[in-house]
Amino acid sequence: MADRPGSTGARRRAGAGWRRPGLAYLLLLPALLLELLVHLVPMAVGVWMSFRELTQFFIRNWSAAPWAGLRNYKVAVDVDSAIGAALLRSLWITLAYALLVVVGSWLLGFVAALLLQRPMRNRGLLRTLFLVPYALPAYAAVIAWNFMLQRDTGMINHLLVDNLHLTDDRAFWLLGDRSFVAIVLVSIWRHWPFAFLIIMAGMQNIPTDLYEAAAIDGAGPGQQIRRVTLPMLRPVSLVLILVLFLWTFNDFTTPFVLFGAATPEQADLISVHIYQSSFVTWNFGLGSAMSVLLLLFLLLLTAGYLLLTSRRRRRAV
Amino acid sequence: MLFEPRWFRWVRWVGLTFFAGLVLLPLYVMATSAAKPLRDVQSDFRWIPSGLTLRPFADIWRTIPLGRYFVNSVIVASTAALLSVVVAVFAAYAISRFRFPGRGLFSVTVLSTQMFPGILFLLPLFLIYVNIDQLTGITLYGSRFGLVITYLTFSLPFSIWMLVGYFNSIPRELDEAALVDGAGPVGALLRVVVPVALPGIVAVAIYAFVTAWSEVLFASIMTTEQSRTLPVGLQLYSTQAGVYWNQVMAASLVVSVPVAAGFLMLQRFLVQGLTAGAVK
């Protein structure tokens, strides 16, 4: 390399970087090509598909699929028709599922992080143990839960009915109304360690003097948590909540592995719903329209969340 | 550190026992059921096995071609991890160290594709693969390499995003010193930045490997009998005669232990990367 990039003064300035666009683009090229291949082109094709009558007759020759205009979108959002009503119901179920999992995971993660905040014997061991549900491959963990939730051979019913005598009813956990409860609990079990990991890291960044100052001012443990811990965890929590929400909202593994081929309608999450609308009935046009709508919905939610949290943060400063 | 009164010790003890139980109970069921005779797992659940046996661990390889699925998963996950990390190292270096038009746009695109649902890419990629097959005769649908490419939809943005965070935390003076010594920017990247960031790079690679190892959505559509990976293969232990639950649990343990161990060893790096990304 002949020419030396930038002057020292320019490089020292905050936010400054080497001004060699040519080399930068060269370094970026492989990523750019792959991004194009796996994200941008598929997205464009997806939008194109959503305007086509892309049924099973056109899978092999999809570019010949007839133009459908907005018909797929109309079918998807028409809540008076069976397809639209099912999509809307699936959306509500997914929203409820994601919110419950985020709240549950955050709470469990926060309490666990609080309990392990002080150095103590076996802290490292417990910390590692608590992370195991998150470290297991998701499908392996969910298969284990599928076994535990079986009506007759499962551990959960055995525990509730035979050991604890809480109920006499050997319930179906993977069918009917209880399936929603089951999937929320399984998902919280998988996700709370991630919240624990992030909150624990966030807690370690809180300066000790803040607690000392609060203690000198006479704040008890409850007040210290409310006035020091929670406000200091705010930035980490906001990102954590957004990431967890998007993960659970788009969750496919948990419902697909927990329920197998037949998802109960009470736990019909949106990813599985679109998957089945597309690959079971081979209506790719409609499936794509649903995917595009889902994406728009998520973008709106995220933008709203970011706007809301950044405004509040600015007001607080 | 949070001030704690004496009684809090009891709260902590009760709380930690609760969390340990929450984690250990399913692990106990997994481990004991994997060593139970079939009659134990096909009738009422029992905490204490009527007999311990290692048969399920031998049978899992015969009931279904688990070995083939295992090899498929190893090849697919490691190729996806390697490919995305190598590509991401260069891209992340460009984003972290250079200022060029389009830098912001590229970062935002990468970051936002991370939150897009996988189902959004699955349908078009499936059709594109079918089309490529017909036009050129190159088989991507059902091939392991085709699956690797679909895995880049989540591993590449994640790797780029995490590595930009790592590279930003490495003082610029380090690679500047290499430039003064006569190395070019690429030399500085390979000889200075990569060695310093190696723990982070390894962590990102492991993370990409583990997520690919666990992936179900793409694997369920994009694989055929020959290229099937573990998550899809494991479903085959349920037959019409019933589910071989002891074998399912044994197989789950076998596919979990290596990746879970690797993940737990590297979680420290992940925390650093994630919180660095979160705060900035």
XYZ file of C-alpha atoms in Angstrom:
597
model
C 0.000 0.000 0.000
C 1.681 3.190 -1.175
C -0.373 6.057 0.188
C -0.810 6.436 3.903
C -4.432 6.941 4.834
C -5.564 10.223 6.356
C -3.619 12.607 8.564
C -3.030 11.735 12.216
C -5.138 14.659 13.297
C -8.114 13.550 11.227
C -7.862 10.008 12.512
C -7.752 11.082 16.131
C -10.980 13.003 15.840
C -13.949 11.151 17.256
C -15.898 9.346 14.560
C -13.208 9.875 11.969
C -12.015 6.984 9.858
C -9.841 6.195 6.909
C -11.175 7.781 3.780
C -10.428 5.057 1.274
C -13.831 4.144 -0.102
C -12.306 1.895 -2.765
C -10.682 -0.455 -0.292
C -13.690 -0.277 2.036
C -16.016 -1.392 -0.747
C -13.618 -4.177 -1.671
C -13.658 -5.465 1.911
C -17.416 -5.164 1.933
C -17.927 -6.857 -1.425
C -18.357 -10.497 -0.287
C -20.803 -9.442 2.412
C -22.611 -7.191 -0.031
C -23.010 -9.996 -2.577
C -24.228 -12.460 0.030
C -26.613 -9.910 1.534
C -27.991 -9.381 -1.924
C -28.337 -13.121 -2.446
C -29.915 -14.088 0.872
C -31.816 -10.941 1.857
C -32.493 -8.375 -0.830
C -33.310 -10.603 -3.799
C -35.509 -12.973 -1.729
C -37.313 -9.976 -0.258
C -37.945 -8.559 -3.716
C -39.105 -11.977 -4.941
C -41.300 -12.267 -1.854
C -43.030 -8.970 -2.580
C -43.386 -9.989 -6.244
C -44.900 -13.329 -5.165
C -47.447 -11.626 -2.967
C -48.989 -9.984 -6.048
C -49.263 -13.259 -7.968
C -51.708 -16.122 -8.060
C -48.950 -18.506 -7.009
C -50.678 -21.821 -6.326
C -49.361 -25.380 -6.635
C -49.785 -25.345 -10.407
C -47.105 -22.701 -10.759
C -44.437 -23.875 -8.294
C -42.268 -25.318 -11.078
C -42.739 -22.319 -13.313
C -43.493 -19.531 -10.888
C -42.556 -16.648 -13.106
C -45.620 -17.510 -15.219
C -48.023 -17.207 -12.288
C -50.881 -14.876 -13.201
C -51.098 -11.378 -11.780
C -53.355 -11.163 -8.752
C -53.100 -7.491 -7.893
C -54.065 -6.930 -4.292
C -56.246 -10.034 -4.131
C -53.913 -11.970 -1.799
C -53.746 -9.009 0.562
C -57.520 -8.614 0.481
C -57.985 -12.275 1.378
C -55.426 -11.995 4.198
C -56.984 -8.946 5.839
C -60.641 -9.808 5.229
C -61.609 -10.686 8.794
C -65.063 -11.861 7.682
C -63.590 -14.728 5.694
C -62.190 -17.873 7.306
C -58.603 -17.171 6.171
C -58.564 -13.557 7.348
C -60.213 -14.399 10.657
C -57.675 -17.162 11.305
C -54.790 -14.829 10.495
C -56.089 -12.159 12.850
C -56.622 -14.710 15.616
C -53.092 -16.031 15.066
C -51.752 -12.479 15.304
C -53.469 -11.884 18.651
C -52.259 -15.218 19.995
C -48.707 -14.415 18.916
C -48.852 -10.953 20.460
C -50.116 -12.347 23.757
C -47.522 -15.122 23.641
C -44.630 -12.736 22.954
C -45.698 -10.271 25.669
C -46.155 -12.981 28.295
C -42.817 -14.582 27.452
C -40.977 -11.247 27.528
C -42.508 -10.214 30.859
C -41.989 -13.654 32.417
C -38.418 -13.974 31.168
C -37.487 -10.477 32.285
C -38.944 -11.012 35.772
C -37.278 -14.386 36.311
C -33.996 -13.116 34.884
C -34.097 -10.012 37.070
C -34.831 -11.914 40.285
C -32.151 -14.512 39.545
C -29.591 -11.805 38.749
C -30.504 -9.989 41.977
C -30.063 -13.155 44.034
C -26.657 -13.819 42.503
C -25.463 -10.239 42.638
C -23.192 -10.632 45.641
C -20.055 -12.730 45.481
C -20.850 -15.984 47.248
C -19.800 -19.595 47.305
C -20.822 -21.507 44.144
C -21.837 -18.331 42.363
C -20.015 -19.308 39.177
C -21.482 -22.795 39.308
C -25.056 -21.545 39.733
C -24.591 -18.959 37.022
C -23.486 -21.643 34.588
C -26.310 -23.953 35.672
C -28.906 -21.218 35.101
C -27.631 -20.750 31.560
C -28.113 -24.399 30.592
C -31.680 -24.031 29.219
C -30.423 -21.344 26.869
C -27.339 -23.340 25.880
C -29.288 -26.464 24.911
C -30.287 -26.673 21.247
C -33.844 -25.358 21.214
C -35.395 -28.398 19.571
C -33.774 -30.814 22.029
C -35.120 -28.830 24.990
C -38.579 -28.535 23.449
C -38.692 -32.279 22.668
C -37.930 -32.956 26.327
C -40.837 -30.698 27.289
C -43.054 -32.455 24.788
C -42.294 -35.707 26.643
C -42.867 -34.129 30.054
C -46.215 -32.674 28.962
C -47.603 -35.970 27.624
C -50.921 -36.761 29.270
C -50.223 -40.277 30.538
C -46.483 -40.806 30.348
C -45.446 -37.243 31.187
C -43.733 -35.928 34.290
C -45.899 -32.817 34.700
C -49.201 -34.649 35.162
C -47.497 -37.207 37.391
C -46.166 -34.382 39.560
C -49.462 -32.467 39.711
C -51.816 -35.440 40.163
C -49.873 -38.250 41.862
C -47.202 -36.393 43.836
C -48.706 -33.057 44.823
C -52.418 -34.049 44.599
C -53.278 -30.570 43.323
C -55.826 -31.941 40.888
C -57.407 -35.244 39.933
C -57.635 -34.342 36.304
C -54.918 -35.664 33.993
C -55.031 -32.765 31.603
C -54.072 -32.645 27.955
C -51.311 -30.055 27.797
C -50.664 -30.255 24.083
C -54.306 -29.929 23.002
C -57.018 -27.366 23.625
C -56.870 -24.300 25.871
C -53.990 -25.570 27.992
C -51.717 -25.707 24.950
C -51.321 -21.919 25.113
C -50.297 -22.110 28.769
C -47.899 -24.930 27.939
C -46.151 -23.103 25.125
C -45.801 -19.880 27.132
C -44.233 -21.756 30.056
C -41.884 -23.777 27.865
C -40.806 -20.640 26.052
C -40.174 -18.764 29.292
C -38.100 -21.726 30.486
C -35.969 -21.417 27.363
C -35.641 -17.636 27.332
C -35.285 -16.464 30.925
C -31.569 -17.422 31.099
C -30.875 -14.992 28.265
C -32.554 -12.203 30.231
C -30.611 -13.316 33.307
C -27.331 -13.171 31.366
C -27.927 -9.649 30.077
C -29.385 -8.229 33.299
C -26.550 -9.740 35.327
C -24.017 -8.079 33.023
C -25.942 -4.817 33.324
C -25.982 -5.021 37.133
C -22.237 -5.465 37.259
C -21.819 -2.135 35.500
C -23.678 -0.230 38.238
C -21.142 1.700 40.367
C -21.059 0.574 44.013
C -21.008 4.166 45.334
C -24.566 4.654 44.118
C -25.751 1.969 46.537
C -23.551 3.367 49.306
C -24.925 6.852 48.797
C -28.476 5.501 48.810
C -27.779 3.467 51.976
C -26.381 6.564 53.715
C -29.548 8.418 52.759
C -31.448 5.673 54.579
C -32.746 3.668 51.626
C -33.608 0.046 52.422
C -33.128 -2.820 49.973
C -36.513 -2.260 48.306
C -35.813 1.425 47.774
C -32.304 0.714 46.511
C -33.719 -1.623 43.912
C -36.338 0.929 42.886
C -34.095 4.014 42.917
C -30.728 2.613 41.847
C -30.906 -0.838 40.253
C -33.963 -0.420 38.031
C -33.118 3.028 36.618
C -29.527 1.968 35.944
C -30.723 -1.164 34.163
C -32.991 0.831 31.915
C -30.835 1.040 28.751
C -29.922 -2.649 28.886
C -33.525 -3.629 29.597
C -34.917 -1.656 26.676
C -32.701 -3.472 24.187
C -33.264 -6.803 25.914
C -37.041 -6.402 25.762
C -36.986 -5.487 22.073
C -34.715 -8.405 21.128
C -36.695 -10.911 23.195
C -39.961 -9.653 21.776
C -38.816 -10.024 18.175
C -37.380 -13.479 18.857
C -40.508 -14.815 20.481
C -42.817 -13.099 18.021
C -41.034 -14.837 15.138
C -40.621 -18.084 17.073
C -41.084 -21.166 14.937
C -39.112 -23.877 16.744
C -41.117 -23.941 19.971
C -44.599 -24.440 18.460
C -43.370 -26.650 15.625
C -41.474 -29.059 17.867
C -43.830 -28.901 20.845
C -46.984 -29.704 18.896
C -45.651 -31.644 15.931
C -47.735 -31.690 12.793
C -51.012 -30.505 14.298
C -50.787 -27.139 16.035
C -53.780 -26.563 18.310
C -55.660 -23.455 17.220
C -55.264 -21.939 20.701
C -51.487 -21.879 20.200
C -51.361 -21.179 16.471
C -48.386 -18.796 16.333
C -47.935 -16.644 13.268
C -44.775 -18.265 11.852
C -46.331 -21.719 11.890
C -49.585 -20.282 10.591
C -47.902 -18.772 7.527
C -45.777 -21.887 7.071
C -48.852 -24.074 6.993
C -50.833 -21.700 4.797
C -47.958 -21.883 2.324
C -46.613 -25.429 2.403
C -49.695 -27.411 3.344
C -52.072 -25.757 0.900
C -49.258 -24.722 -1.495
C -50.568 -21.195 -1.799
C -47.342 -19.224 -1.934
C -48.928 -15.993 -3.089
C -51.137 -15.805 -0.051
C -48.294 -16.927 2.241
C -46.087 -14.162 0.859
C -48.778 -11.539 1.320
C -49.088 -12.661 4.936
C -45.288 -12.473 5.368
C -45.168 -8.944 3.971
C -48.001 -7.885 6.281
C -46.187 -9.470 9.222
C -43.017 -7.590 8.349
C -44.860 -4.264 8.101
C -46.528 -4.956 11.435
C -43.178 -5.700 13.106
C -41.532 -2.627 11.594
C -44.364 -0.433 12.877
C -44.190 -1.970 16.354
C -40.412 -1.612 16.523
C -40.446 1.960 15.274
C -43.143 2.815 17.814
C -41.176 1.172 20.612
C -37.938 2.931 19.690
C -39.700 6.285 19.380
C -41.449 5.861 22.708
C -38.368 4.739 24.626
C -36.017 7.314 23.119
C -38.425 10.142 23.833
C -38.809 9.051 27.427
C -35.074 8.700 27.780
C -34.534 12.193 26.434
C -37.103 13.586 28.851
C -35.400 11.820 31.752
C -31.990 13.307 30.976
C -23.191 -3.631 45.955
C -26.771 -3.766 47.090
C -27.215 -3.495 50.871
C -28.734 -6.682 52.256
C -30.249 -7.290 55.681
C -29.751 -10.612 57.486
C -33.101 -12.106 56.582
C -32.231 -11.722 52.948
C -30.004 -14.788 53.214
C -33.109 -16.904 53.571
C -34.773 -15.222 50.620
C -31.679 -15.894 48.572
C -31.502 -19.518 49.644
C -35.175 -20.167 48.821
C -34.937 -18.252 45.554
C -31.814 -19.969 44.316
C -33.266 -23.372 45.198
C -36.334 -22.511 43.125
C -34.252 -21.545 40.111
C -31.994 -24.573 40.425
C -35.075 -26.823 40.554
C -36.590 -25.075 37.554
C -33.495 -25.869 35.517
C -32.631 -29.268 36.954
C -36.042 -30.945 36.873
C -36.247 -31.202 33.059
C -32.556 -32.138 32.913
C -33.210 -34.918 35.411
C -36.126 -36.204 33.346
C -34.002 -36.100 30.203
C -31.035 -37.882 31.740
C -32.963 -40.604 33.598
C -35.431 -41.266 30.782
C -32.541 -41.737 28.382
C -31.371 -44.619 30.566
C -34.785 -46.216 31.140
C -36.061 -49.418 29.579
C -38.809 -48.849 27.019
C -41.654 -50.063 29.276
C -40.825 -47.294 31.772
C -41.318 -44.496 29.257
C -44.387 -45.970 27.580
C -46.455 -46.328 30.757
C -47.037 -44.014 33.740
C -44.141 -41.709 34.466
C -41.803 -42.786 37.267
C -39.133 -40.750 38.989
C -36.962 -43.766 39.762
C -36.258 -45.986 36.740
C -37.176 -49.648 37.235
C -33.799 -50.478 35.798
C -30.939 -48.546 34.282
C -29.751 -49.408 30.805
C -27.490 -47.931 28.176
C -29.420 -49.676 25.394
C -31.163 -46.477 24.191
C -27.771 -44.870 23.509
C -26.891 -47.790 21.246
C -30.344 -48.074 19.667
C -30.627 -44.420 18.602
C -28.172 -45.019 15.750
C -30.137 -47.996 14.421
C -33.743 -46.850 14.704
C -33.081 -43.909 12.403
C -29.935 -43.017 10.407
C -28.861 -40.630 13.172
C -25.211 -40.889 12.125
C -25.946 -39.445 8.714
C -28.023 -36.622 10.188
C -25.218 -35.936 12.642
C -22.656 -35.657 9.846
C -25.029 -33.435 7.841
C -25.505 -31.140 10.827
C -21.762 -30.923 11.509
C -20.989 -30.078 7.876
C -23.809 -27.582 7.455
C -23.300 -25.798 10.772
C -19.521 -25.525 10.479
C -19.620 -24.359 6.865
C -22.245 -21.738 7.722
C -20.209 -20.566 10.740
C -16.924 -20.425 8.844
C -18.351 -18.708 5.799
C -20.243 -16.062 7.727
C -17.349 -15.286 10.075
C -14.757 -14.917 7.289
C -17.038 -12.657 5.272
C -18.092 -10.765 8.399
C -14.505 -10.064 9.544
C -13.790 -8.050 6.389
C -17.159 -6.318 6.379
C -16.985 -5.470 10.084
C -13.469 -4.074 9.660
C -14.649 -1.846 6.826
C -17.577 -0.572 8.907
C -15.518 -0.108 12.054
C -12.465 1.618 10.553
C -13.460 3.310 7.306
C -15.738 6.209 6.550
C -17.367 5.866 3.144
C -20.637 6.769 1.479
C -23.282 4.095 2.140
C -21.723 2.982 5.425
C -24.755 3.973 7.472
C -27.180 2.453 4.980
C -25.312 -0.861 4.949
C -25.181 -1.058 8.762
C -28.871 -0.294 9.092
C -29.781 -2.889 6.434
C -27.711 -5.563 8.152
C -29.098 -4.701 11.559
C -32.708 -4.640 10.416
C -32.589 -7.940 8.493
C -31.730 -9.528 11.817
C -35.215 -8.873 13.122
C -37.021 -10.105 10.026
C -38.902 -13.376 10.486
C -37.267 -16.380 8.816
C -40.540 -17.279 7.131
C -40.146 -14.110 5.044
C -37.032 -15.549 3.359
C -38.063 -19.198 3.348
C -40.790 -18.971 0.700
C -38.820 -16.917 -1.883
C -35.582 -18.871 -1.339
C -37.473 -22.098 -1.887
C -38.840 -20.816 -5.200
C -35.488 -19.356 -6.268
C -33.831 -22.722 -5.617
C -36.466 -24.544 -7.642
C -35.906 -22.089 -10.476
C -32.101 -22.289 -10.395
C -32.373 -26.052 -10.520
C -34.503 -25.875 -13.655
C -32.489 -23.217 -15.412
C -28.970 -24.388 -14.681
C -29.269 -27.895 -13.303
C -27.433 -26.806 -10.125
C -29.247 -28.449 -7.234
C -29.522 -26.138 -4.264
C -32.856 -27.368 -3.003
C -32.216 -30.398 -0.824
C -28.439 -29.999 -0.920
C -26.307 -29.229 2.102
C -24.774 -26.182 0.472
C -28.219 -24.815 -0.335
C -29.085 -25.111 3.342
C -25.827 -23.339 4.292
C -26.792 -20.367 2.125
C -30.186 -20.075 3.801
C -28.440 -20.105 7.192
C -26.511 -17.012 6.172
C -29.827 -15.139 6.465
C -29.370 -15.099 10.220
C -25.696 -15.908 10.858
C -24.214 -13.228 8.599
C -26.014 -10.179 10.034
C -25.384 -11.450 13.558
C -21.668 -11.989 12.885
C -21.215 -8.574 11.260
C -23.103 -6.800 14.021
C -21.160 -8.491 16.837
C -17.765 -8.069 15.174
C -18.295 -4.352 14.546
C -18.813 -4.055 18.305
C -15.610 -5.984 19.036
C -13.521 -4.089 16.515
C -14.785 -0.749 17.836
C -13.589 -1.738 21.301
C -10.051 -2.356 19.989
C -8.063 0.895 20.185
C -7.439 2.362 16.776
C -3.869 3.137 17.837
C -3.063 -0.561 17.568
C -3.689 -0.858 13.855
C -2.293 2.632 13.287
C 0.990 1.434 14.739
C 0.998 -1.396 12.212
C 0.401 1.130 9.426
C 3.336 3.212 10.624
C 5.418 0.025 10.470
C 4.533 -0.226 6.798
C 1.638 -2.638 6.729
C -1.410 -1.810 4.617
C -4.896 -1.687 6.108
C -5.503 -5.333 5.190
C -2.164 -6.287 6.752
C -3.137 -4.358 9.884
C -6.437 -6.236 9.978
C -4.905 -9.674 9.588
C -1.798 -9.155 11.710
C -3.079 -6.915 14.490
C -6.864 -6.663 14.701
C -7.744 -10.311 14.065
C -5.292 -11.723 16.661
C -6.477 -9.224 19.281
C -10.146 -9.900 18.478
C -9.651 -13.657 18.237
C -11.674 -14.516 21.362
C -14.552 -12.486 19.978
C -14.229 -14.017 16.526
C -14.216 -17.528 17.978
C -17.249 -16.672 20.107
C -19.150 -15.378 17.103
C -18.219 -18.504 15.113
C -19.427 -20.767 17.921
C -22.638 -18.805 18.177
C -23.244 -19.104 14.431
C -22.506 -22.822 14.671
C -24.908 -23.355 17.568
C -27.759 -21.420 15.957
C -27.319 -23.370 12.709
C -27.170 -26.604 14.720
C -30.537 -25.739 16.299
C -32.296 -24.392 13.227
C -35.653 -26.021 12.450
C -37.632 -23.837 10.009
C -35.336 -23.910 6.967
C -34.193 -27.451 7.736
C -37.746 -28.756 7.677
C -38.328 -27.538 4.108
C -34.902 -27.353 2.481
C -33.674 -30.886 3.261
C -34.377 -34.260 1.710
C -33.735 -37.694 3.197
C -30.045 -37.473 2.190
C -29.370 -33.982 3.548
C -31.643 -34.059 6.590
C -30.191 -32.458 9.739
C -30.644 -33.468 13.366
C -33.608 -31.240 14.318
C -35.726 -32.721 11.557
C -34.334 -36.234 11.945
C -35.179 -36.451 15.633
C -38.888 -36.284 14.825
C -38.622 -39.726 13.251
C -38.437 -41.587 16.564
C -42.194 -41.386 16.709
C -43.635 -44.221 14.677
C -47.114 -45.612 14.446
C -46.188 -48.126 17.111
C -45.567 -45.262 19.531
C -42.758 -42.947 20.487
C -39.448 -44.396 21.661
C -39.163 -41.747 24.333
C -36.051 -43.232 25.915
C -34.295 -43.073 22.566
C -35.603 -39.561 21.916
C -34.161 -38.400 25.232
C -30.874 -40.222 24.613
C -30.545 -38.670 21.158
C -31.431 -35.228 22.550
C -28.635 -35.584 25.086
C -26.153 -36.733 22.459
C -26.889 -33.766 20.180
C -26.987 -31.304 23.100
C -23.924 -32.032 25.177
C -21.194 -30.928 22.737
C -22.813 -27.641 21.726
C -24.064 -26.804 25.209
C -20.566 -27.312 26.617
C -19.020 -25.088 23.956
C -21.668 -22.455 24.500
C -21.232 -22.359 28.270
C -17.459 -22.022 27.942
C -17.832 -19.040 25.644
C -20.740 -17.218 27.275
C -18.439 -14.616 28.834
C -17.408 -13.329 25.410
C -21.001 -13.265 24.283
C -22.014 -11.127 27.234
C -19.259 -8.647 26.494
C -20.268 -8.415 22.864
C -23.986 -8.194 23.506
C -23.754 -5.561 26.224
C -21.225 -3.566 24.206
C -23.692 -3.622 21.333
C -26.565 -2.787 23.654
C -25.010 0.254 25.276
C -23.711 1.832 22.080
